[in-house]
PDB file of C-alpha atoms in Angstrom:
ATOM      1  CA  MET A  29     -33.871  17.960  77.580  1.00  0.00           C
ATOM      2  CA  SER A  30     -36.562  20.325  76.494  1.00  0.00           C
ATOM      3  CA  LYS A  31     -36.790  23.879  77.633  1.00  0.00           C
ATOM      4  CA  GLN A  32     -40.387  24.926  78.400  1.00  0.00           C
ATOM      5  CA  ARG A  33     -41.250  28.417  77.169  1.00  0.00           C
ATOM      6  CA  LYS A  34     -43.163  30.884  79.275  1.00  0.00           C
ATOM      7  CA  TYR A  35     -45.896  32.830  77.579  1.00  0.00           C
ATOM      8  CA  ASP A  36     -47.421  36.178  78.510  1.00  0.00           C
ATOM      9  CA  PRO A  37     -51.064  36.005  79.565  1.00  0.00           C
ATOM     10  CA  ASP A  38     -52.000  38.599  76.880  1.00  0.00           C
ATOM     11  CA  PHE A  39     -50.274  36.305  74.162  1.00  0.00           C
ATOM     12  CA  LYS A  40     -52.441  33.354  75.464  1.00  0.00           C
ATOM     13  CA  ARG A  41     -55.557  35.340  75.320  1.00  0.00           C
ATOM     14  CA  GLU A  42     -54.933  36.601  71.877  1.00  0.00           C
ATOM     15  CA  ALA A  43     -54.156  33.034  70.450  1.00  0.00           C
ATOM     16  CA  VAL A  44     -57.305  31.737  72.131  1.00  0.00           C
ATOM     17  CA  ARG A  45     -59.320  34.671  70.707  1.00  0.00           C
ATOM     18  CA  LEU A  46     -58.207  33.914  67.273  1.00  0.00           C
ATOM     19  CA  VAL A  47     -59.542  30.325  67.562  1.00  0.00           C
ATOM     20  CA  ILE A  48     -62.864  31.105  69.441  1.00  0.00           C
ATOM     21  CA  GLU A  49     -63.948  34.423  68.221  1.00  0.00           C
ATOM     22  CA  ASP A  50     -62.227  34.656  64.757  1.00  0.00           C
ATOM     23  CA  GLY A  51     -62.925  30.972  63.951  1.00  0.00           C
ATOM     24  CA  MET A  52     -59.471  30.212  62.918  1.00  0.00           C
ATOM     25  CA  GLY A  53     -58.263  26.600  63.166  1.00  0.00           C
ATOM     26  CA  VAL A  54     -56.146  25.310  66.003  1.00  0.00           C
ATOM     27  CA  ARG A  55     -53.436  24.236  63.512  1.00  0.00           C
ATOM     28  CA  GLU A  56     -53.500  27.580  61.596  1.00  0.00           C
ATOM     29  CA  VAL A  57     -52.928  29.710  64.739  1.00  0.00           C
ATOM     30  CA  GLU A  58     -50.168  27.413  66.165  1.00  0.00           C
ATOM     31  CA  ARG A  59     -48.320  27.827  62.894  1.00  0.00           C
ATOM     32  CA  SER A  60     -48.785  31.413  62.492  1.00  0.00           C
ATOM     33  CA  LEU A  61     -47.588  32.096  66.203  1.00  0.00           C
ATOM     34  CA  GLY A  62     -44.982  29.510  66.306  1.00  0.00           C
ATOM     35  CA  ILE A  63     -46.398  27.513  69.133  1.00  0.00           C
ATOM     36  CA  THR A  64     -47.370  23.770  69.448  1.00  0.00           C
ATOM     37  CA  TYR A  65     -50.738  22.283  68.985  1.00  0.00           C
ATOM     38  CA  GLY A  66     -50.803  20.611  72.264  1.00  0.00           C
ATOM     39  CA  VAL A  67     -50.122  24.006  73.879  1.00  0.00           C
ATOM     40  CA  LEU A  68     -52.722  25.909  72.040  1.00  0.00           C
ATOM     41  CA  LYS A  69     -55.313  23.284  72.691  1.00  0.00           C
ATOM     42  CA  GLY A  70     -54.726  23.341  76.381  1.00  0.00           C
ATOM     43  CA  TRP A  71     -55.118  27.141  76.351  1.00  0.00           C
ATOM     44  CA  VAL A  72     -58.325  26.786  74.520  1.00  0.00           C
ATOM     45  CA  GLN A  73     -59.591  24.100  77.041  1.00  0.00           C
ATOM     46  CA  LYS A  74     -58.539  26.175  80.065  1.00  0.00           C
ATOM     47  CA  HIS A  75     -60.369  29.242  78.586  1.00  0.00           C
ATOM     48  CA  ARG A  76     -63.504  27.209  78.039  1.00  0.00           C
ATOM     49  CA  ASP A  77     -63.152  25.861  81.551  1.00  0.00           C
ATOM     50  CA  HIS A  78     -62.301  29.289  83.368  1.00  0.00           C
ATOM     51  CA  GLN A  79     -63.267  32.097  80.914  1.00  0.00           C
ATOM     52  CA  ASP A  80     -61.793  35.375  81.980  1.00  0.00           C
ATOM     53  CA  ALA A  81     -59.861  33.898  84.858  1.00  0.00           C
ATOM     54  CA  ALA A  82     -57.988  31.468  82.655  1.00  0.00           C
ATOM     55  CA  PHE A  83     -54.881  33.620  82.211  1.00  0.00           C
ATOM     56  CA  VAL A  84     -54.545  35.961  85.222  1.00  0.00           C
ATOM     57  CA  GLY A  85     -51.067  34.967  86.388  1.00  0.00           C
ATOM     58  CA  ASN A  86     -48.559  32.259  86.414  1.00  0.00           C
ATOM     59  CA  HIS A  87     -50.759  29.898  88.448  1.00  0.00           C
ATOM     60  CA  ALA A  88     -53.989  27.997  87.671  1.00  0.00           C
ATOM     61  CA  PRO A  89     -57.113  29.743  88.704  1.00  0.00           C
ATOM     62  CA  GLU A  90     -58.752  28.656  91.875  1.00  0.00           C
ATOM     63  CA  SER A  91     -61.859  26.695  91.852  1.00  0.00           C
ATOM     64  CA  PRO A  92     -64.899  28.447  93.445  1.00  0.00           C
ATOM     65  CA  GLU A  93     -64.565  26.325  96.527  1.00  0.00           C
ATOM     66  CA  ALA A  94     -60.972  26.978  97.028  1.00  0.00           C
ATOM     67  CA  GLU A  95     -61.446  30.679  96.685  1.00  0.00           C
ATOM     68  CA  LEU A  96     -64.497  30.729  99.188  1.00  0.00           C
ATOM     69  CA  LYS A  97     -62.304  28.867 101.728  1.00  0.00           C
ATOM     70  CA  ARG A  98     -59.387  31.393 101.203  1.00  0.00           C
ATOM     71  CA  LEU A  99     -61.619  34.425 101.598  1.00  0.00           C
ATOM     72  CA  ARG A 100     -63.162  32.815 104.855  1.00  0.00           C
TER      73      ARG A 100
END
C-alpha cells in the first residue's frame, strides 16, 4: 500500500516554474526535488489548463461555468 504525499501549493508552483520559465526538463526537476515524473507532469498540465488558479488549495479549481453557477 503506497502512502500519497501532500505537497504545499508553493512547492508545486515552484516546481512548475522551473519547468516552464527556467526551461529545465521534467526529469531533471523531479530528480532534484525528489518527486516522481508523473506527479510533476500532472502539475505542469494542471498549470497549463488553469494558470494561476491551478494550486490555490487542496481541491481542483472550478470550471468557469461552475463558478458562475455558485456565484448566482
